[in-house]
Amino acid sequence: MTMRYEKGHKETTRHRIIEVASQRFRQDGVAASGLSGIMTEAGLTNGAFYPHFESKEALVRDTVAYALNCQHEKLKETLQKAGIEAAIRGYLSMDHLNALGKGCPSAALVPEIARASEETRAAYFTGLEEYVATLAEYLPEATPKTASQRAMALFGLMLGTLQIARAAPEPAVAKAILNNGIKTALMLIRENPDAREETFR
Amino acid sequence: MTMRYEKGHKETTRHRIIEVASQRFRQDGVAASGLSGIMTEAGLTNGAFYPHFESKEALVRDTVAYALNCQHEKLKETLQKAGIEAAIRGYLSMDHLNALGKGCPSAALVPEIARASEETRAAYFTGLEEYVATLAEYLPEATPKTASQRAMALFGLMLGTLQIARAAPEPAVAKAILNNGIKTALMLIRENPDAREETFR
DNA sequence: TGTACATCAGTGAACGCGCGTTCACTGATGTAC
DNA sequence: TGTACATCAGTGAACGCGCGTTCACTGATGTAC
């Protein structure tokens, strides 16, 4: 058995590259992040990239899936410990707004993902559906289907609101937008759409 | 008076560059769009860029402001002719989803704008506030302040939902997400948040 | 009327640089016999 | 026990290319006298 490095060394290195990439992609965007910079930060040289990944596109695919999974794990923990209102407040917080590189990959990258290959989009979307499904479990909806629909809209609101707040040139304005988003999101989860449907029909 | 070209020629050229850039930036992203390509599509050579703009960043700033203004004009027209429900349905439509290069600049570019210089963000945000203010005029809220807050959350929902739908690998899934967004957005504008506040307090 | 000069939008070659990708190589470890 | 060879994660120089930016120049028009 050949074993220059300890068992699983290559997997560890690969994971380190993904970890670094997941931060840099979110921080600077995919197109603006170079592989050389990522490899250097991972403590490697240029050439070591290709034994691990077929191409930059392949790294993007795997990195997006990884980052989304991390975000999902964090969400589960918050939901279990503190419930859905806390999850919403955490997502729409100044801490999250300022933690671009470690925050929600959707908020940082979704337009770039939408322009990516179908494989990358498929990888992203699988992760997203799982994420939203977890959110749906904590919604007080009548049926799983309405819960899942409501969760998707709720996440759209959270995602869009965080992105807009991040573009605001003044922190005070950003904060006001986030708070307004929280208010509306909470309203959204406490309304039962089916129960109300006849009200305005 | 020196006048090689008809009066206003330079302004026309400048406008043409911005027009081309506004499409390419939305289509491919700012970082992935080269100035050479933009200038060629505008029927000019590389070197003609700098008599018109100080830098790529300056083009981004002016282009984002321009595209947002165009979007704002279109919104006004739709609202006047067909009302807010039609505006929401138009925004969350497959036509808009597929018209990336001519669609909402926020949906295509907001994470890149959030990473841009403070000047670019300020230019964007001014346009965004005007856009959302117009939306607010058509909301049945008690006060201008609540209307403007509701409009911002509504736009966050529309923006996030369109972006997520664009990332979906299958059109049928995208369409379902858009329809779900419409349903929730309509519910949002027909609910009066202040009137309901005591209901769950 | 003719000539010398000024203006200036746009040309197109060139600058240095970093990109994604390739590849011959290194060197530490293990195996074969 | 010693020597020849295989393995393979990682090295680092090099590839062609397109990037944002600069600049000497063109050429059509107008002005001066």
GROMACS .gro file of C-alpha atoms (C1' of nucleotides) in nm:
model
  468
    1MET     CA    1   0.000   0.000   0.000
    2THR     CA    2   0.141   0.332  -0.103
    3MET     CA    3   0.081   0.608   0.146
    4ARG     CA    4   0.300   0.912   0.140
    5TYR     CA    5   0.055   1.114   0.348
    6GLU     CA    6  -0.177   0.991   0.619
    7LYS     CA    7  -0.496   0.829   0.502
    8GLY     CA    8  -0.753   1.077   0.377
    9HIS     CA    9  -0.495   1.348   0.323
   10LYS     CA   10  -0.614   1.425  -0.025
   11GLU     CA   11  -0.974   1.454   0.089
   12THR     CA   12  -0.863   1.696   0.360
   13THR     CA   13  -0.681   1.911   0.106
   14ARG     CA   14  -0.979   1.907  -0.127
   15HIS     CA   15  -1.202   2.012   0.158
   16ARG     CA   16  -0.962   2.294   0.245
   17ILE     CA   17  -0.982   2.428  -0.112
   18ILE     CA   18  -1.361   2.420  -0.102
   19GLU     CA   19  -1.364   2.591   0.236
   20VAL     CA   20  -1.145   2.875   0.110
   21ALA     CA   21  -1.336   2.902  -0.218
   22SER     CA   22  -1.672   2.914  -0.042
   23GLN     CA   23  -1.562   3.223   0.147
   24ARG     CA   24  -1.395   3.401  -0.144
   25PHE     CA   25  -1.678   3.333  -0.388
   26ARG     CA   26  -1.929   3.480  -0.146
   27GLN     CA   27  -1.704   3.772  -0.055
   28ASP     CA   28  -1.595   3.879  -0.405
   29GLY     CA   29  -1.819   3.683  -0.642
   30VAL     CA   30  -1.725   3.384  -0.854
   31ALA     CA   31  -1.611   3.573  -1.164
   32ALA     CA   32  -1.393   3.807  -0.957
   33SER     CA   33  -1.221   3.525  -0.763
   34GLY     CA   34  -0.909   3.374  -0.918
   35LEU     CA   35  -0.800   3.015  -0.868
   36SER     CA   36  -0.442   3.122  -0.790
   37GLY     CA   37  -0.559   3.333  -0.497
   38ILE     CA   38  -0.775   3.050  -0.365
   39MET     CA   39  -0.493   2.796  -0.392
   40THR     CA   40  -0.246   3.028  -0.223
   41GLU     CA   41  -0.486   3.086   0.067
   42ALA     CA   42  -0.529   2.708   0.092
   43GLY     CA   43  -0.149   2.681   0.126
   44LEU     CA   44  -0.094   2.525  -0.216
   45THR     CA   45   0.036   2.622  -0.558
   46ASN     CA   46  -0.155   2.671  -0.884
   47GLY     CA   47  -0.091   2.330  -1.025
   48ALA     CA   48  -0.237   2.141  -0.733
   49PHE     CA   49  -0.584   2.251  -0.834
   50TYR     CA   50  -0.643   2.011  -1.121
   51PRO     CA   51  -0.579   1.682  -0.942
   52HIS     CA   52  -0.874   1.788  -0.722
   53PHE     CA   53  -1.117   1.949  -0.966
   54GLU     CA   54  -1.187   1.915  -1.335
   55SER     CA   55  -1.231   2.290  -1.384
   56LYS     CA   56  -1.328   2.613  -1.210
   57GLU     CA   57  -1.690   2.536  -1.296
   58ALA     CA   58  -1.661   2.203  -1.111
   59LEU     CA   59  -1.523   2.385  -0.807
   60VAL     CA   60  -1.814   2.629  -0.820
   61ARG     CA   61  -2.062   2.342  -0.833
   62ASP     CA   62  -1.913   2.158  -0.537
   63THR     CA   63  -1.853   2.475  -0.339
   64VAL     CA   64  -2.207   2.604  -0.380
   65ALA     CA   65  -2.346   2.269  -0.267
   66TYR     CA   66  -2.111   2.266   0.033
   67ALA     CA   67  -2.185   2.624   0.140
   68LEU     CA   68  -2.557   2.567   0.108
   69ASN     CA   69  -2.529   2.254   0.320
   70CYS     CA   70  -2.338   2.442   0.592
   71GLN     CA   71  -2.605   2.711   0.589
   72HIS     CA   72  -2.869   2.441   0.615
   73GLU     CA   73  -2.702   2.286   0.919
   74LYS     CA   74  -2.684   2.623   1.090
   75LEU     CA   75  -3.051   2.680   1.013
   76LYS     CA   76  -3.151   2.345   1.164
   77GLU     CA   77  -2.963   2.426   1.481
   78THR     CA   78  -3.120   2.769   1.516
   79LEU     CA   79  -3.468   2.634   1.448
   80GLN     CA   80  -3.433   2.357   1.705
   81LYS     CA   81  -3.285   2.579   1.972
   82ALA     CA   82  -3.476   2.901   1.919
   83GLY     CA   83  -3.754   2.853   1.664
   84ILE     CA   84  -3.845   3.016   1.339
   85GLU     CA   85  -3.877   3.373   1.459
   86ALA     CA   86  -3.517   3.363   1.582
   87ALA     CA   87  -3.407   3.216   1.249
   88ILE     CA   88  -3.572   3.504   1.063
   89ARG     CA   89  -3.423   3.762   1.299
   90GLY     CA   90  -3.080   3.604   1.259
   91TYR     CA   91  -3.102   3.601   0.881
   92LEU     CA   92  -3.217   3.963   0.868
   93SER     CA   93  -2.954   4.088   1.115
   94MET     CA   94  -2.665   4.331   1.077
   95ASP     CA   95  -2.431   4.050   1.180
   96HIS     CA   96  -2.541   3.841   0.884
   97LEU     CA   97  -2.535   4.145   0.656
   98ASN     CA   98  -2.171   4.207   0.751
   99ALA     CA   99  -2.065   3.840   0.734
  100LEU     CA  100  -2.085   3.822   0.355
  101GLY     CA  101  -1.810   3.561   0.320
  102LYS     CA  102  -1.964   3.331   0.581
  103GLY     CA  103  -2.329   3.410   0.524
  104CYS     CA  104  -2.607   3.278   0.305
  105PRO     CA  105  -2.460   3.163  -0.028
  106SER     CA  106  -2.789   3.231  -0.203
  107ALA     CA  107  -2.788   3.597  -0.105
  108ALA     CA  108  -2.428   3.637  -0.219
  109LEU     CA  109  -2.436   3.433  -0.539
  110VAL     CA  110  -2.781   3.359  -0.676
  111PRO     CA  111  -2.757   3.572  -0.993
  112GLU     CA  112  -2.420   3.416  -1.075
  113ILE     CA  113  -2.561   3.070  -1.012
  114ALA     CA  114  -2.857   3.149  -1.240
  115ARG     CA  115  -2.604   3.221  -1.519
  116ALA     CA  116  -2.402   2.903  -1.452
  117SER     CA  117  -2.423   2.564  -1.623
  118GLU     CA  118  -2.729   2.348  -1.578
  119GLU     CA  119  -2.529   2.109  -1.360
  120THR     CA  120  -2.430   2.384  -1.121
  121ARG     CA  121  -2.786   2.511  -1.108
  122ALA     CA  122  -2.914   2.158  -1.042
  123ALA     CA  123  -2.663   2.112  -0.758
  124TYR     CA  124  -2.764   2.446  -0.612
  125PHE     CA  125  -3.132   2.385  -0.646
  126THR     CA  126  -3.126   2.046  -0.474
  127GLY     CA  127  -2.961   2.208  -0.175
  128LEU     CA  128  -3.203   2.497  -0.181
  129GLU     CA  129  -3.508   2.272  -0.181
  130GLU     CA  130  -3.375   2.086   0.122
  131TYR     CA  131  -3.308   2.415   0.296
  132VAL     CA  132  -3.657   2.546   0.225
  133ALA     CA  133  -3.811   2.213   0.328
  134THR     CA  134  -3.654   2.252   0.672
  135LEU     CA  135  -3.796   2.603   0.695
  136ALA     CA  136  -4.136   2.466   0.597
  137GLU     CA  137  -4.138   2.222   0.892
  138TYR     CA  138  -4.158   2.517   1.127
  139LEU     CA  139  -4.447   2.692   0.958
  140PRO     CA  140  -4.798   2.659   1.103
  141GLU     CA  141  -4.961   2.565   0.776
  142ALA     CA  142  -5.253   2.333   0.718
  143THR     CA  143  -5.082   2.102   0.469
  144PRO     CA  144  -4.721   2.018   0.379
  145LYS     CA  145  -4.781   2.165   0.036
  146THR     CA  146  -4.893   2.506   0.153
  147ALA     CA  147  -4.614   2.506   0.412
  148SER     CA  148  -4.356   2.440   0.146
  149GLN     CA  149  -4.501   2.711  -0.077
  150ARG     CA  150  -4.514   2.957   0.207
  151ALA     CA  151  -4.156   2.871   0.302
  152MET     CA  152  -4.033   2.941  -0.051
  153ALA     CA  153  -4.200   3.282  -0.055
  154LEU     CA  154  -4.069   3.356   0.293
  155PHE     CA  155  -3.717   3.272   0.184
  156GLY     CA  156  -3.758   3.489  -0.127
  157LEU     CA  157  -3.852   3.779   0.096
  158MET     CA  158  -3.558   3.719   0.332
  159LEU     CA  159  -3.311   3.676   0.045
  160GLY     CA  160  -3.425   3.985  -0.145
  161THR     CA  161  -3.441   4.200   0.166
  162LEU     CA  162  -3.091   4.106   0.282
  163GLN     CA  163  -2.951   4.176  -0.065
  164ILE     CA  164  -3.115   4.518  -0.086
  165ALA     CA  165  -2.997   4.606   0.264
  166ARG     CA  166  -2.642   4.508   0.166
  167ALA     CA  167  -2.653   4.750  -0.126
  168ALA     CA  168  -2.759   5.040   0.097
  169PRO     CA  169  -2.478   5.295   0.130
  170GLU     CA  170  -2.559   5.374   0.494
  171PRO     CA  171  -2.577   5.119   0.778
  172ALA     CA  172  -2.872   5.298   0.938
  173VAL     CA  173  -3.073   5.260   0.619
  174ALA     CA  174  -2.968   4.896   0.589
  175LYS     CA  175  -3.083   4.830   0.943
  176ALA     CA  176  -3.421   4.992   0.882
  177ILE     CA  177  -3.471   4.773   0.575
  178LEU     CA  178  -3.383   4.460   0.771
  179ASN     CA  179  -3.620   4.548   1.054
  180ASN     CA  180  -3.895   4.616   0.808
  181GLY     CA  181  -3.823   4.279   0.649
  182ILE     CA  182  -3.848   4.106   0.986
  183LYS     CA  183  -4.183   4.269   1.053
  184THR     CA  184  -4.322   4.157   0.720
  185ALA     CA  185  -4.173   3.807   0.742
  186LEU     CA  186  -4.328   3.753   1.082
  187MET     CA  187  -4.662   3.867   0.951
  188LEU     CA  188  -4.622   3.623   0.666
  189ILE     CA  189  -4.565   3.321   0.888
  190ARG     CA  190  -4.853   3.404   1.123
  191GLU     CA  191  -5.104   3.442   0.846
  192ASN     CA  192  -5.273   3.131   0.724
  193PRO     CA  193  -5.323   3.194   0.354
  194ASP     CA  194  -5.594   2.934   0.309
  195ALA     CA  195  -5.795   3.047   0.607
  196ARG     CA  196  -5.784   3.401   0.477
  197GLU     CA  197  -5.848   3.326   0.113
  198GLU     CA  198  -6.221   3.377   0.139
  199THR     CA  199  -6.175   3.706   0.321
  200PHE     CA  200  -6.078   3.887   0.005
  201ARG     CA  201  -6.259   3.679  -0.247
  202MET     CA  202  -1.770   7.695  -3.360
  203THR     CA  203  -1.609   7.360  -3.419
  204MET     CA  204  -1.852   7.088  -3.506
  205ARG     CA  205  -1.727   6.783  -3.684
  206TYR     CA  206  -2.038   6.583  -3.599
  207GLU     CA  207  -2.393   6.708  -3.558
  208LYS     CA  208  -2.471   6.868  -3.225
  209GLY     CA  209  -2.510   6.621  -2.941
  210HIS     CA  210  -2.323   6.349  -3.127
  211LYS     CA  211  -2.097   6.270  -2.834
  212GLU     CA  212  -2.392   6.241  -2.599
  213THR     CA  213  -2.559   6.002  -2.842
  214THR     CA  214  -2.247   5.785  -2.852
  215ARG     CA  215  -2.219   5.788  -2.474
  216HIS     CA  216  -2.580   5.686  -2.447
  217ARG     CA  217  -2.523   5.405  -2.693
  218ILE     CA  218  -2.237   5.268  -2.482
  219ILE     CA  219  -2.456   5.278  -2.170
  220GLU     CA  220  -2.740   5.108  -2.354
  221VAL     CA  221  -2.514   4.821  -2.466
  222ALA     CA  222  -2.349   4.795  -2.124
  223SER     CA  223  -2.682   4.784  -1.944
  224GLN     CA  224  -2.779   4.475  -2.141
  225ARG     CA  225  -2.445   4.297  -2.117
  226PHE     CA  226  -2.400   4.365  -1.746
  227ARG     CA  227  -2.741   4.219  -1.671
  228GLN     CA  228  -2.692   3.927  -1.908
  229ASP     CA  229  -2.342   3.818  -1.804
  230GLY     CA  230  -2.269   4.013  -1.486
  231VAL     CA  231  -2.039   4.313  -1.448
  232ALA     CA  232  -1.720   4.120  -1.370
  233ALA     CA  233  -1.771   3.885  -1.665
  234SER     CA  234  -1.837   4.168  -1.916
  235GLY     CA  235  -1.532   4.315  -2.090
  236LEU     CA  236  -1.511   4.673  -2.210
  237SER     CA  237  -1.379   4.566  -2.551
  238GLY     CA  238  -1.688   4.359  -2.615
  239ILE     CA  239  -1.916   4.642  -2.511
  240MET     CA  240  -1.735   4.895  -2.730
  241THR     CA  241  -1.741   4.662  -3.030
  242GLU     CA  242  -2.115   4.607  -2.990
  243ALA     CA  243  -2.156   4.985  -2.969
  244GLY     CA  244  -1.975   5.009  -3.304
  245LEU     CA  245  -1.658   5.164  -3.161
  246THR     CA  246  -1.301   5.063  -3.080
  247ASN     CA  247  -1.138   5.016  -2.739
  248GLY     CA  248  -0.980   5.355  -2.717
  249ALA     CA  249  -1.304   5.548  -2.757
  250PHE     CA  250  -1.414   5.439  -2.410
  251TYR     CA  251  -1.206   5.677  -2.201
  252PRO     CA  252  -1.316   6.008  -2.355
  253HIS     CA  253  -1.664   5.903  -2.234
  254PHE     CA  254  -1.597   5.742  -1.895
  255GLU     CA  255  -1.330   5.775  -1.632
  256SER     CA  256  -1.316   5.399  -1.568
  257LYS     CA  257  -1.518   5.079  -1.583
  258GLU     CA  258  -1.647   5.157  -1.234
  259ALA     CA  259  -1.782   5.491  -1.362
  260LEU     CA  260  -1.961   5.309  -1.645
  261VAL     CA  261  -2.111   5.068  -1.395
  262ARG     CA  262  -2.236   5.355  -1.181
  263ASP     CA  263  -2.399   5.541  -1.471
  264THR     CA  264  -2.532   5.223  -1.630
  265VAL     CA  265  -2.697   5.096  -1.314
  266ALA     CA  266  -2.864   5.433  -1.260
  267TYR     CA  267  -2.982   5.435  -1.621
  268ALA     CA  268  -3.116   5.078  -1.621
  269LEU     CA  269  -3.296   5.137  -1.293
  270ASN     CA  270  -3.454   5.450  -1.434
  271CYS     CA  271  -3.575   5.263  -1.743
  272GLN     CA  272  -3.723   4.995  -1.521
  273HIS     CA  273  -3.889   5.267  -1.315
  274GLU     CA  274  -4.048   5.423  -1.624
  275LYS     CA  275  -4.182   5.086  -1.733
  276LEU     CA  276  -4.323   5.030  -1.385
  277LYS     CA  277  -4.502   5.366  -1.386
  278GLU     CA  278  -4.662   5.286  -1.718
  279THR     CA  279  -4.781   4.943  -1.606
  280LEU     CA  280  -4.916   5.079  -1.280
  281GLN     CA  281  -5.109   5.357  -1.453
  282LYS     CA  282  -5.249   5.137  -1.723
  283ALA     CA  283  -5.314   4.816  -1.534
  284GLY     CA  284  -5.256   4.865  -1.161
  285ILE     CA  285  -5.037   4.699  -0.903
  286GLU     CA  286  -5.157   4.342  -0.944
  287ALA     CA  287  -5.058   4.352  -1.311
  288ALA     CA  288  -4.720   4.498  -1.217
  289ILE     CA  289  -4.659   4.209  -0.977
  290ARG     CA  290  -4.774   3.953  -1.231
  291GLY     CA  291  -4.550   4.109  -1.494
  292TYR     CA  292  -4.247   4.109  -1.266
  293LEU     CA  293  -4.303   3.748  -1.162
  294SER     CA  294  -4.363   3.622  -1.517
  295MET     CA  295  -4.172   3.378  -1.736
  296ASP     CA  296  -4.125   3.658  -1.990
  297HIS     CA  297  -3.940   3.867  -1.733
  298LEU     CA  298  -3.748   3.561  -1.612
  299ASN     CA  299  -3.624   3.498  -1.966
  300ALA     CA  300  -3.551   3.863  -2.046
  301LEU     CA  301  -3.247   3.880  -1.820
  302GLY     CA  302  -3.063   4.141  -2.027
  303LYS     CA  303  -3.363   4.373  -2.046
  304GLY     CA  304  -3.520   4.296  -1.710
  305CYS     CA  305  -3.492   4.429  -1.358
  306PRO     CA  306  -3.132   4.541  -1.297
  307SER     CA  307  -3.170   4.473  -0.926
  308ALA     CA  308  -3.253   4.107  -0.981
  309ALA     CA  309  -2.958   4.065  -1.217
  310LEU     CA  310  -2.696   4.268  -1.032
  311VAL     CA  311  -2.773   4.342  -0.669
  312PRO     CA  312  -2.497   4.129  -0.512
  313GLU     CA  313  -2.240   4.283  -0.745
  314ILE     CA  314  -2.370   4.631  -0.665
  315ALA     CA  315  -2.345   4.554  -0.294
  316ARG     CA  316  -1.973   4.478  -0.348
  317ALA     CA  317  -1.914   4.795  -0.554
  318SER     CA  318  -1.782   5.135  -0.443
  319GLU     CA  319  -1.987   5.353  -0.214
  320GLU     CA  320  -2.057   5.592  -0.502
  321THR     CA  321  -2.201   5.315  -0.716
  322ARG     CA  322  -2.412   5.193  -0.427
  323ALA     CA  323  -2.535   5.545  -0.358
  324ALA     CA  324  -2.632   5.591  -0.725
  325TYR     CA  325  -2.813   5.258  -0.722
  326PHE     CA  326  -2.989   5.321  -0.398
  327THR     CA  327  -3.124   5.660  -0.499
  328GLY     CA  328  -3.284   5.498  -0.803
  329LEU     CA  329  -3.415   5.211  -0.595
  330GLU     CA  330  -3.583   5.438  -0.344
  331GLU     CA  331  -3.759   5.624  -0.623
  332TYR     CA  332  -3.869   5.294  -0.774
  333VAL     CA  333  -4.005   5.165  -0.444
  334ALA     CA  334  -4.173   5.499  -0.375
  335THR     CA  335  -4.371   5.461  -0.696
  336LEU     CA  336  -4.471   5.111  -0.590
  337ALA     CA  337  -4.580   5.251  -0.252
  338GLU     CA  338  -4.822   5.493  -0.416
  339TYR     CA  339  -5.030   5.201  -0.529
  340LEU     CA  340  -5.054   5.026  -0.193
  341PRO     CA  341  -5.369   5.061   0.015
  342GLU     CA  342  -5.188   5.157   0.334
  343ALA     CA  343  -5.300   5.392   0.606
  344THR     CA  344  -4.996   5.622   0.602
  345PRO     CA  345  -4.719   5.701   0.350
  346LYS     CA  346  -4.467   5.554   0.592
  347THR     CA  347  -4.631   5.214   0.623
  348ALA     CA  348  -4.691   5.213   0.248
  349SER     CA  349  -4.324   5.274   0.179
  350GLN     CA  350  -4.222   5.004   0.426
  351ARG     CA  351  -4.468   4.759   0.278
  352ALA     CA  352  -4.348   4.844  -0.072
  353MET     CA  353  -3.986   4.771   0.023
  354ALA     CA  354  -4.077   4.431   0.165
  355LEU     CA  355  -4.294   4.357  -0.137
  356PHE     CA  356  -4.008   4.439  -0.369
  357GLY     CA  357  -3.774   4.223  -0.160
  358LEU     CA  358  -4.014   3.934  -0.206
  359MET     CA  359  -4.045   3.993  -0.581
  360LEU     CA  360  -3.669   4.033  -0.626
  361GLY     CA  361  -3.576   3.725  -0.426
  362THR     CA  362  -3.845   3.511  -0.585
  363LEU     CA  363  -3.746   3.603  -0.941
  364GLN     CA  364  -3.380   3.530  -0.864
  365ILE     CA  365  -3.456   3.190  -0.715
  366ALA     CA  366  -3.683   3.102  -1.008
  367ARG     CA  367  -3.403   3.197  -1.248
  368ALA     CA  368  -3.169   2.954  -1.076
  369ALA     CA  369  -3.415   2.665  -1.112
  370PRO     CA  370  -3.289   2.407  -1.362
  371GLU     CA  371  -3.637   2.333  -1.498
  372PRO     CA  372  -3.881   2.587  -1.641
  373ALA     CA  373  -4.179   2.411  -1.484
  374VAL     CA  374  -4.024   2.449  -1.139
  375ALA     CA  375  -3.939   2.811  -1.211
  376LYS     CA  376  -4.296   2.880  -1.312
  377ALA     CA  377  -4.435   2.720  -0.997
  378ILE     CA  378  -4.206   2.939  -0.786
  379LEU     CA  379  -4.317   3.252  -0.970
  380ASN     CA  380  -4.686   3.166  -0.930
  381ASN     CA  381  -4.635   3.099  -0.563
  382GLY     CA  382  -4.460   3.437  -0.535
  383ILE     CA  383  -4.753   3.610  -0.704
  384LYS     CA  384  -4.996   3.448  -0.462
  385THR     CA  385  -4.796   3.561  -0.160
  386ALA     CA  386  -4.728   3.909  -0.297
  387LEU     CA  387  -5.097   3.965  -0.360
  388MET     CA  388  -5.176   3.853  -0.009
  389LEU     CA  389  -4.915   4.096   0.118
  390ILE     CA  390  -5.065   4.397  -0.053
  391ARG     CA  391  -5.421   4.318   0.053
  392GLU     CA  392  -5.333   4.279   0.416
  393ASN     CA  393  -5.320   4.594   0.622
  394PRO     CA  394  -5.039   4.527   0.870
  395ASP     CA  395  -5.146   4.795   1.118
  396ALA     CA  396  -5.506   4.688   1.125
  397ARG     CA  397  -5.394   4.332   1.190
  398GLU     CA  398  -5.122   4.410   1.441
  399GLU     CA  399  -5.348   4.365   1.745
  400THR     CA  400  -5.474   4.034   1.612
  401PHE     CA  401  -5.155   3.856   1.712
  402ARG     CA  402  -5.041   4.081   1.991
  403DT     C1'  403  -0.960   8.277  -5.231
  404DG     C1'  404  -0.608   8.030  -5.019
  405DT     C1'  405  -0.329   7.863  -4.658
  406DA     C1'  406  -0.189   7.764  -4.186
  407DC     C1'  407  -0.364   7.619  -3.773
  408DA     C1'  408  -0.707   7.448  -3.390
  409DT     C1'  409  -1.045   7.127  -3.248
  410DC     C1'  410  -1.175   6.674  -3.100
  411DA     C1'  411  -1.443   6.213  -3.157
  412DG     C1'  412  -1.265   5.822  -3.258
  413DT     C1'  413  -0.859   5.475  -3.405
  414DG     C1'  414  -0.582   5.095  -3.306
  415DA     C1'  415  -0.155   4.928  -3.128
  416DA     C1'  416   0.058   4.862  -2.712
  417DC     C1'  417   0.120   4.837  -2.186
  418DG     C1'  418   0.148   4.519  -1.776
  419DC     C1'  419  -0.123   4.195  -1.552
  420DG     C1'  420  -0.389   3.806  -1.393
  421DC     C1'  421  -0.678   3.465  -1.576
  422DG     C1'  422  -0.778   2.927  -1.640
  423DT     C1'  423  -0.522   2.552  -1.772
  424DT     C1'  424  -0.121   2.227  -1.885
  425DC     C1'  425   0.274   1.961  -1.794
  426DA     C1'  426   0.738   1.792  -1.698
  427DC     C1'  427   0.911   1.736  -1.273
  428DT     C1'  428   1.013   1.654  -0.739
  429DG     C1'  429   1.052   1.393  -0.345
  430DA     C1'  430   0.876   1.122   0.017
  431DT     C1'  431   0.688   0.688   0.070
  432DG     C1'  432   0.604   0.215  -0.035
  433DT     C1'  433   0.687  -0.257  -0.298
  434DA     C1'  434   0.960  -0.629  -0.537
  435DC     C1'  435   1.303  -0.945  -0.515
  436DT     C1'  436   2.005  -0.582   0.362
  437DG     C1'  437   2.025  -0.338  -0.052
  438DT     C1'  438   1.878  -0.169  -0.484
  439DA     C1'  439   1.561  -0.074  -0.863
  440DC     C1'  440   1.119   0.068  -0.946
  441DA     C1'  441   0.612   0.241  -0.872
  442DT     C1'  442   0.309   0.566  -0.669
  443DC     C1'  443   0.117   1.017  -0.641
  444DA     C1'  444   0.019   1.480  -0.392
  445DG     C1'  445   0.202   1.869  -0.487
  446DT     C1'  446   0.551   2.211  -0.745
  447DG     C1'  447   0.626   2.589  -1.032
  448DA     C1'  448   0.715   2.752  -1.486
  449DA     C1'  449   0.486   2.818  -1.895
  450DC     C1'  450   0.082   2.841  -2.238
  451DG     C1'  451  -0.241   3.162  -2.491
  452DC     C1'  452  -0.574   3.487  -2.388
  453DG     C1'  453  -0.850   3.879  -2.257
  454DC     C1'  454  -0.857   4.222  -1.917
  455DG     C1'  455  -0.856   4.761  -1.800
  456DT     C1'  456  -0.601   5.132  -1.942
  457DT     C1'  457  -0.283   5.456  -2.214
  458DC     C1'  458  -0.137   5.722  -2.593
  459DA     C1'  459   0.040   5.887  -3.033
  460DC     C1'  460  -0.214   5.948  -3.412
  461DT     C1'  461  -0.602   6.032  -3.792
  462DG     C1'  462  -0.904   6.297  -4.045
  463DA     C1'  463  -1.305   6.569  -4.101
  464DT     C1'  464  -1.449   7.007  -3.974
  465DG     C1'  465  -1.409   7.483  -3.847
  466DT     C1'  466  -1.143   7.951  -3.769
  467DA     C1'  467  -0.794   8.323  -3.865
  468DC     C1'  468  -0.621   8.636  -4.162
   0.00000   0.00000   0.00000
